CSV table of C-alpha atoms and ligand atoms in Angstrom, one decimal:
chain,number,residue,atom,x,y,z
A,701,MET,CA,16.2,18.7,10.3
A,702,SER,CA,17.3,18.3,6.7
A,703,LEU,CA,14.0,17.9,5.0
A,704,LEU,CA,13.4,19.9,1.7
A,705,PRO,CA,11.1,22.9,1.9
A,706,THR,CA,7.9,22.5,-0.1
A,707,GLU,CA,8.9,24.6,-3.2
A,708,GLN,CA,12.1,22.6,-3.7
A,709,LEU,CA,10.3,19.3,-3.1
A,710,ILE,CA,7.8,20.1,-5.8
A,711,ASP,CA,10.6,21.2,-8.1
A,712,ARG,CA,12.4,17.9,-7.6
A,713,ILE,CA,9.2,15.9,-8.3
A,714,LEU,CA,8.4,17.8,-11.5
A,715,ASP,CA,12.1,17.3,-12.6
A,716,HIS,CA,11.8,13.6,-12.0
A,717,ILE,CA,8.6,13.4,-14.0
A,718,ASP,CA,10.2,15.3,-16.9
A,719,ASN,CA,13.3,13.2,-16.9
A,720,LYS,CA,11.7,9.9,-16.0
A,721,THR,CA,14.0,9.6,-13.0
A,722,THR,CA,13.6,9.0,-9.3
A,723,ASP,CA,15.8,9.6,-6.1
A,724,LEU,CA,18.6,7.0,-5.8
A,725,GLY,CA,20.5,5.6,-2.9
A,726,ASP,CA,24.2,4.9,-3.1
A,727,GLN,CA,24.3,1.2,-2.5
A,728,VAL,CA,22.6,-2.1,-3.0
A,729,TRP,CA,21.8,-4.0,0.3
A,730,GLN,CA,21.6,-7.7,0.9
A,731,GLU,CA,19.6,-8.7,3.9
A,732,PRO,CA,19.6,-12.4,4.9
A,733,SER,CA,16.2,-14.0,5.1
A,734,SER,CA,17.0,-15.2,8.6
A,735,SER,CA,16.6,-11.6,9.8
A,736,TYR,CA,12.9,-12.2,9.3
A,737,LEU,CA,12.7,-15.6,11.1
A,738,SER,CA,15.3,-15.7,13.8
A,739,GLN,CA,13.9,-15.5,17.4
A,740,GLU,CA,17.3,-14.1,18.6
A,741,ARG,CA,17.0,-11.3,16.0
A,742,PHE,CA,13.4,-10.7,17.0
A,743,ASP,CA,14.2,-10.4,20.7
A,744,ALA,CA,17.0,-7.9,19.9
A,745,GLU,CA,14.6,-5.8,17.8
A,746,VAL,CA,11.9,-5.8,20.6
A,747,ASN,CA,14.6,-4.7,23.0
A,748,LEU,CA,15.7,-1.9,20.7
A,749,ILE,CA,12.1,-0.7,20.3
A,750,ARG,CA,11.6,-0.7,24.0
A,751,SER,CA,14.6,1.4,24.6
A,752,SER,CA,13.9,4.0,21.8
A,753,PRO,CA,11.6,7.0,21.8
A,754,VAL,CA,8.7,5.7,19.7
A,755,PRO,CA,5.3,7.3,18.7
A,756,PHE,CA,2.6,5.8,20.9
A,757,CYS,CA,-0.6,7.5,19.7
A,758,PRO,CA,-1.8,10.8,18.3
A,759,SER,CA,-2.3,13.7,20.8
A,760,ALA,CA,-5.7,14.0,19.3
A,761,MET,CA,-6.7,10.8,21.3
A,762,LEU,CA,-5.7,12.5,24.6
A,763,THR,CA,-7.5,15.8,24.4
A,764,GLU,CA,-9.2,15.9,27.8
A,765,THR,CA,-7.9,15.5,31.4
A,766,GLY,CA,-8.1,11.8,32.2
A,767,SER,CA,-8.2,10.7,28.6
A,768,TYR,CA,-6.0,7.6,28.1
A,769,VAL,CA,-4.9,5.0,25.5
A,770,ALA,CA,-3.8,1.5,26.7
A,771,ARG,CA,-2.1,-1.0,24.4
A,772,THR,CA,0.9,-3.2,24.2
A,773,ALA,CA,4.1,-1.5,22.8
A,774,ALA,CA,6.7,-4.0,21.7
A,775,GLY,CA,4.9,-6.5,23.9
A,776,THR,CA,4.8,-4.3,27.1
A,777,PRO,CA,1.3,-3.2,28.4
A,778,ILE,CA,1.5,0.6,28.5
A,779,VAL,CA,-1.1,3.2,29.3
A,780,ALA,CA,-0.6,6.9,28.4
A,781,VAL,CA,-2.9,9.4,30.1
A,782,ARG,CA,-3.3,13.2,30.2
A,783,GLY,CA,-3.1,14.4,33.8
A,784,LYS,CA,-4.8,17.3,35.6
A,785,ASP,CA,-1.8,19.5,34.8
A,786,GLY,CA,-2.2,18.8,31.1
A,787,VAL,CA,0.9,16.7,30.9
A,788,VAL,CA,0.8,13.2,29.2
A,789,ARG,CA,2.5,10.5,31.3
A,790,ALA,CA,2.9,6.8,30.5
A,791,PHE,CA,2.9,3.8,32.9
A,792,ILE,CA,3.3,0.1,32.8
A,793,ASN,CA,-0.3,-1.0,32.7
A,794,ALA,CA,-0.1,-3.4,35.6
A,795,CYS,CA,-1.6,-3.1,39.0
A,796,ARG,CA,0.9,-3.1,41.9
A,797,HIS,CA,-1.2,-5.6,43.8
A,798,ARG,CA,-1.0,-8.7,41.6
A,799,GLY,CA,-0.5,-7.3,38.1
A,800,MET,CA,-3.8,-7.0,36.3
A,801,SER,CA,-4.0,-4.3,33.8
A,802,VAL,CA,-5.8,-1.2,35.2
A,803,ALA,CA,-6.9,0.3,31.9
A,804,LYS,CA,-8.3,-1.2,28.7
A,805,GLY,CA,-8.6,0.3,25.2
A,806,SER,CA,-9.1,4.1,25.2
A,807,GLY,CA,-11.4,6.5,27.0
A,808,CYS,CA,-11.6,9.1,29.7
A,809,LYS,CA,-11.6,8.5,33.4
A,810,LYS,CA,-11.2,10.2,36.8
A,811,ALA,CA,-9.2,7.3,38.2
A,812,PHE,CA,-8.0,3.8,37.2
A,813,VAL,CA,-9.7,1.2,39.3
A,814,CYS,CA,-8.2,-2.2,39.0
A,815,PRO,CA,-10.9,-4.7,37.9
A,816,TYR,CA,-9.5,-7.5,40.1
A,817,HIS,CA,-9.6,-6.1,43.7
A,818,ALA,CA,-10.2,-2.4,43.1
A,819,TRP,CA,-6.9,-0.8,44.0
A,820,THR,CA,-7.3,2.7,42.7
A,821,TYR,CA,-4.8,5.0,41.0
A,822,ALA,CA,-4.9,8.7,40.2
A,823,MET,CA,-4.0,9.9,36.7
A,824,ASP,CA,-0.5,10.8,37.8
A,825,GLY,CA,-0.1,7.1,38.6
A,826,SER,CA,-0.1,7.4,42.4
A,827,LEU,CA,-1.9,4.8,44.4
A,828,ARG,CA,-4.9,6.4,46.1
A,829,GLY,CA,-7.0,3.5,47.5
A,830,ILE,CA,-6.6,-0.1,48.8
A,831,PRO,CA,-9.9,-1.7,49.8
A,832,GLY,CA,-9.3,-3.4,53.2
A,833,LYS,CA,-6.1,-1.5,53.8
A,834,GLU,CA,-5.7,-3.2,57.2
A,835,GLY,CA,-4.9,-6.4,55.3
A,836,PHE,CA,-1.7,-4.9,53.9
A,837,PRO,CA,0.4,-3.8,56.9
A,838,GLY,CA,3.7,-2.3,55.8
A,839,VAL,CA,2.5,-1.7,52.2
A,840,ALA,CA,3.1,2.0,51.7
A,841,MET,CA,0.8,3.9,49.3
A,842,GLU,CA,3.6,6.1,48.2
A,843,ASP,CA,5.8,3.2,47.1
A,844,ASN,CA,3.1,1.5,45.1
A,845,GLY,CA,2.1,3.8,42.3
A,846,LEU,CA,2.0,2.6,38.7
A,847,VAL,CA,5.5,2.3,37.3
A,848,GLU,CA,6.2,5.3,35.1
A,849,VAL,CA,8.1,5.1,31.8
A,850,GLY,CA,9.4,8.0,29.7
A,851,ALA,CA,6.8,10.0,27.8
A,852,GLY,CA,6.7,13.2,25.8
A,853,GLU,CA,4.6,15.1,23.3
A,854,LYS,CA,5.6,17.0,20.1
A,855,GLY,CA,3.8,18.1,17.0
A,856,GLY,CA,0.6,16.1,17.6
A,857,LEU,CA,2.2,12.8,18.6
A,858,VAL,CA,2.7,11.2,22.0
A,859,TYR,CA,6.1,9.4,22.3
A,860,VAL,CA,7.1,6.7,24.8
A,861,ASN,CA,10.5,5.4,25.8
A,862,GLN,CA,10.0,2.4,28.0
A,863,LYS,CA,13.6,2.2,29.2
A,864,GLY,CA,14.6,5.8,29.2
A,865,THR,CA,13.4,9.4,29.6
A,866,ILE,CA,12.1,11.7,27.0
A,867,ASP,CA,12.8,15.4,27.0
A,868,ASP,CA,12.5,18.2,24.4
A,869,SER,CA,16.0,17.5,23.0
A,870,THR,CA,15.0,13.8,22.4
A,871,LEU,CA,12.0,14.9,20.4
A,872,GLU,CA,13.9,17.5,18.2
A,873,GLN,CA,14.7,14.7,15.7
A,874,PHE,CA,10.9,14.4,14.9
A,875,PRO,CA,9.0,16.8,12.7
A,876,ASP,CA,5.7,18.4,13.8
A,877,PHE,CA,3.0,16.3,12.2
A,878,PHE,CA,-0.4,17.5,13.4
A,879,CYS,CA,-1.9,20.7,14.9
A,880,SER,CA,-4.5,20.9,17.6
A,881,SER,CA,-7.4,21.4,15.1
A,882,GLN,CA,-6.9,18.0,13.6
A,883,GLU,CA,-9.3,15.5,15.2
A,884,PHE,CA,-9.0,11.8,15.9
A,885,LEU,CA,-11.0,9.8,13.4
A,886,GLU,CA,-10.7,6.1,14.1
A,887,GLU,CA,-8.4,3.2,14.9
A,888,GLU,CA,-8.0,-0.2,13.4
A,889,ALA,CA,-5.9,-3.3,14.2
A,890,ILE,CA,-4.9,-5.7,11.5
A,891,THR,CA,-2.9,-8.9,12.4
A,892,ASP,CA,-0.9,-10.4,9.6
A,893,GLU,CA,1.3,-13.6,9.3
A,894,ALA,CA,4.4,-11.7,8.4
A,895,ASN,CA,7.5,-10.3,10.1
A,896,TRP,CA,6.9,-6.7,11.1
A,897,LYS,CA,9.8,-5.5,8.9
A,898,LEU,CA,8.3,-7.0,5.7
A,899,LEU,CA,5.1,-5.0,6.3
A,900,SER,CA,6.9,-1.9,7.2
A,901,GLU,CA,9.2,-2.2,4.1
A,902,THR,CA,6.1,-2.0,1.8
A,903,THR,CA,5.6,1.6,2.9
A,904,MET,CA,9.1,2.7,2.2
A,905,GLU,CA,9.4,2.6,-1.6
A,906,GLY,CA,7.4,3.5,-4.7
A,907,TYR,CA,9.1,1.0,-7.0
A,908,HIS,CA,6.2,-1.5,-6.7
A,909,ILE,CA,3.3,0.9,-7.5
A,910,LYS,CA,2.8,-0.3,-11.1
A,911,GLY,CA,3.6,-3.9,-10.3
A,912,LEU,CA,1.6,-4.5,-7.2
A,913,HIS,CA,-1.1,-1.8,-7.3
A,914,LYS,CA,-1.7,-1.7,-11.1
A,915,THR,CA,-5.5,-1.3,-10.8
A,916,THR,CA,-5.8,0.2,-7.4
A,917,PHE,CA,-3.2,3.0,-6.6
A,918,TYR,CA,-1.4,3.2,-10.0
A,919,PRO,CA,-4.4,4.9,-11.7
A,920,TYR,CA,-3.9,7.9,-9.4
A,921,GLY,CA,-0.2,7.7,-8.4
A,922,LEU,CA,3.1,7.6,-10.3
A,923,ASP,CA,5.3,4.5,-10.5
A,924,ASN,CA,8.9,4.8,-9.2
A,925,ILE,CA,8.9,8.6,-9.0
A,926,ASN,CA,9.8,9.4,-5.5
A,927,VAL,CA,11.7,11.9,-3.4
A,928,VAL,CA,13.5,9.9,-0.6
A,929,GLU,CA,15.1,11.9,2.2
A,930,ASN,CA,16.9,10.3,5.1
A,931,PHE,CA,17.0,12.4,8.3
A,932,GLY,CA,18.7,11.0,11.4
A,933,ARG,CA,17.6,7.3,11.6
A,934,HIS,CA,14.3,8.2,9.9
A,935,SER,CA,13.2,8.7,6.3
A,936,ARG,CA,10.6,10.7,4.4
A,937,ILE,CA,9.3,9.1,1.2
A,938,THR,CA,7.2,11.4,-1.1
A,939,PHE,CA,4.8,9.6,-3.5
A,940,PRO,CA,3.3,12.1,-6.1
A,941,PHE,CA,-0.2,11.8,-7.4
A,942,ARG,CA,-0.6,12.2,-11.2
A,943,ARG,CA,-2.5,15.4,-10.5
A,944,ILE,CA,0.7,17.1,-9.2
A,945,ASN,CA,1.2,18.1,-12.9
A,946,LYS,CA,-1.5,20.8,-12.4
A,947,LEU,CA,1.0,22.7,-10.2
A,948,ARG,CA,3.0,23.5,-13.3
A,949,ASP,CA,0.5,26.2,-14.2
A,950,ILE,CA,0.8,27.9,-10.8
A,951,GLU,CA,3.4,30.4,-9.7
A,952,ARG,CA,6.2,28.6,-7.9
A,953,SER,CA,5.8,30.5,-4.7
A,954,GLU,CA,2.0,29.9,-4.7
A,955,ARG,CA,2.1,26.2,-5.0
A,956,LYS,CA,0.6,24.1,-2.3
A,957,ILE,CA,1.6,20.4,-1.9
A,958,GLU,CA,-1.4,19.3,0.2
A,959,GLY,CA,-3.4,16.7,-1.8
A,960,MET,CA,-0.7,16.4,-4.5
A,961,VAL,CA,1.4,13.8,-2.7
A,962,THR,CA,1.4,11.2,0.0
A,963,SER,CA,4.2,11.8,2.5
A,964,VAL,CA,5.3,8.8,4.3
A,965,TYR,CA,7.6,9.3,7.3
A,966,ALA,CA,9.3,6.0,8.3
A,967,LEU,CA,10.2,6.7,12.0
A,968,PHE,CA,12.8,4.3,13.2
A,969,PRO,CA,12.3,1.6,14.3
A,970,ASN,CA,8.7,0.6,13.8
A,971,VAL,CA,6.3,3.5,13.1
A,972,SER,CA,5.1,5.0,9.9
A,973,VAL,CA,3.2,8.4,9.6
A,974,SER,CA,1.4,9.0,6.3
A,975,ILE,CA,0.0,12.4,5.3
A,976,LEU,CA,-2.7,11.6,2.7
A,977,SER,CA,-5.2,13.9,1.1
A,978,LYS,CA,-7.9,14.4,3.7
A,979,HIS,CA,-6.6,12.3,6.5
A,980,SER,CA,-3.4,11.0,8.0
A,981,THR,CA,-2.4,7.7,9.5
A,982,VAL,CA,-0.1,6.7,12.3
A,983,THR,CA,0.8,3.0,11.8
A,984,ILE,CA,2.5,1.1,14.6
A,985,PHE,CA,4.1,-2.2,13.4
A,986,GLU,CA,3.7,-4.1,16.6
A,987,PRO,CA,5.9,-7.2,16.6
A,988,ILE,CA,4.1,-10.3,17.9
A,989,SER,CA,6.5,-13.0,16.9
A,990,PRO,CA,9.1,-13.4,14.2
A,991,THR,CA,6.4,-14.3,11.8
A,992,ARG,CA,3.4,-12.3,13.0
A,993,CYS,CA,2.7,-8.6,13.4
A,994,THR,CA,-0.2,-6.4,14.4
A,995,MET,CA,-0.6,-3.1,12.5
A,996,LEU,CA,-2.2,-0.6,14.8
A,997,ILE,CA,-3.5,2.2,12.6
A,998,TYR,CA,-4.7,5.5,14.1
A,999,ARG,CA,-6.4,8.0,11.7
A,1000,VAL,CA,-6.8,11.7,12.1
A,1001,THR,CA,-8.4,14.5,10.0
A,1002,ASN,CA,-6.1,16.7,7.9
A,1003,LYS,CA,-5.5,20.4,7.6
A,1004,LEU,CA,-6.0,21.6,4.0
A,1005,ALA,CA,-3.9,24.0,2.0
A,1006,ASP,CA,-6.3,26.9,2.8
A,1007,GLY,CA,-5.7,26.3,6.6
A,1008,THR,CA,-9.1,24.8,7.3
A,1009,THR,CA,-9.5,21.3,8.9
A,1010,VAL,CA,-11.3,18.5,7.0
A,1011,ASP,CA,-14.7,17.6,8.3
A,1012,LYS,CA,-14.7,14.1,10.0
A,1013,ARG,CA,-17.2,12.7,7.5
A,1014,ASP,CA,-15.1,13.8,4.5
A,1015,ALA,CA,-12.0,12.4,6.2
A,1016,LYS,CA,-13.8,9.1,6.7
A,1017,VAL,CA,-14.8,8.9,3.0
A,1018,ASP,CA,-11.1,9.5,2.1
A,1019,ALA,CA,-9.9,6.9,4.6
A,1020,ASP,CA,-12.3,4.3,3.3
A,1021,PHE,CA,-11.2,5.0,-0.2
A,1022,VAL,CA,-7.5,4.7,0.6
A,1023,LYS,CA,-8.2,1.3,2.1
A,1024,THR,CA,-9.2,0.1,-1.4
A,1025,THR,CA,-6.1,1.4,-3.0
A,1026,GLY,CA,-3.5,-1.2,-2.1
A,1027,LEU,CA,-3.3,-1.9,1.6
A,1028,ASP,CA,-4.5,-5.5,1.0
A,1029,GLU,CA,-2.0,-5.9,-1.8
A,1030,ASP,CA,0.9,-4.7,0.4
A,1031,ILE,CA,-0.1,-7.2,3.1
A,1032,GLU,CA,-0.4,-10.0,0.6
A,1033,ALA,CA,3.1,-9.3,-0.7
A,1034,ALA,CA,4.6,-9.3,2.8
A,1035,VAL,CA,2.7,-12.5,3.8
A,1036,SER,CA,3.9,-14.2,0.6
A,1037,VAL,CA,7.6,-13.4,1.3
A,1038,GLN,CA,7.2,-14.7,4.8
A,1039,GLU,CA,5.7,-18.0,3.5
A,1040,SER,CA,8.9,-18.5,1.4
A,1041,ILE,CA,11.2,-17.7,4.3
A,1042,SER,CA,9.2,-19.7,6.9
A,1043,ALA,CA,9.2,-22.7,4.5
A,1044,GLY,CA,13.0,-22.7,4.8
A,1045,ALA,CA,14.0,-20.7,1.7
A,1046,ASP,CA,17.4,-19.3,2.7
A,1047,PHE,CA,18.3,-16.4,0.5
A,1048,ASN,CA,19.2,-12.7,0.6
A,1049,LEU,CA,16.6,-10.1,0.1
A,1050,THR,CA,18.1,-7.5,-2.3
A,1051,PHE,CA,17.3,-3.8,-1.9
A,1052,GLY,CA,18.4,-1.6,-4.8
A,1053,LEU,CA,19.0,2.1,-5.4
A,1054,PHE,CA,15.3,2.8,-5.6
A,1055,GLU,CA,14.8,1.3,-2.2
A,1056,LYS,CA,17.1,3.9,-0.5
A,1057,ALA,CA,14.9,4.3,2.6
A,1058,ILE,CA,14.9,0.5,3.3
A,1059,VAL,CA,18.7,0.4,2.9
A,1060,HIS,CA,18.9,3.2,5.5
A,1061,PHE,CA,16.5,1.2,7.8
A,1062,HIS,CA,18.7,-1.9,7.6
A,1063,GLN,CA,21.9,0.2,8.0
A,1064,ASN,CA,20.4,1.6,11.3
A,1065,PHE,CA,19.7,-1.9,12.5
A,1066,LYS,CA,23.2,-3.0,11.7
A,1067,GLU,CA,24.6,-0.1,13.7
A,1068,LYS,CA,22.2,-0.5,16.6
A,1069,LEU,CA,22.1,-4.3,17.1
B,1957,FES,S1,-4.5,-7.1,40.9
B,1957,FES,FE1,-5.2,-5.1,41.0
B,1957,FES,S2,-6.3,-5.0,42.8
B,1957,FES,FE2,-5.6,-7.0,42.8
B,1958,FE2,FE1,2.2,-0.6,-1.6
């Protein structure tokens, strides 16, 4: 993986501050507004998400045997669960009798009992019980387990590939994000009237910090001073806080980056992992329709520069504060763009050299679709 080591990343940020520069891409990209409205394009994207390895939830939500998370992933009901052997598996969350979902939300169970007629499944997906079994002659238990999909775990995240398998080599492309001492804090779901890409694009550039977040994030963060690194189909965008200038007084080899920047990893296609000061977020941009998206946000506690883990209460204070520093403004921007597009405005969205990660994102789509 070609991401800069911390010392060099800090050097590059301080150089940008001194020279009033930022990382630049190598081309301007024009994306037709129809990409954010067309049902055909939407269906192709959903299909691509379903056939890619995509983060599903933090491992910190599945710490115990039998702990599970159930949600839709690109429209498919999926449940991920940690088995007795410690392995996380994922299944289509649909009973093999008549299809009702066997798990809801998150929690910890010994078995999944379908709420409709109580067919019962073990945590490895196998069918273990059919009430009134004599009513189902010829229905073999061994042929009617939950349908398994690809799943794997690396660096604190659980990944799912609905149409393929996941092995260690698949996951090599992803950095390690969280260690086992980082705890699950909370989850949140926000549904917005905007194409999922418009919402995701707000997280991928720092060119709008002063414009959109003048009184919220800009008092703490620098405008249009970013390090943008593309790796594989993914990107890492580093947003420095003003306080990073304090590092100038510290010996280069002793500098710690924790708390000095927000690191946003845009994981292709539809997930963003942000490492903030005292907590981190995993945001899934779950496409609902061409003009509607649910952002599923999972929050976990952070590890600090001294190696200790942030207390949950402190992480919660940090999370509540971050919610006031621009999330609503980002959503408002995406919704406003969608309103123009949905009203029939036919134009190209222009992404410039400062929006390098978004250009990379669209290039990937062009290649893949
Ligand atoms: S649908 Fe699940 S038991 Fe009938
Ligand atoms: Fe923003």
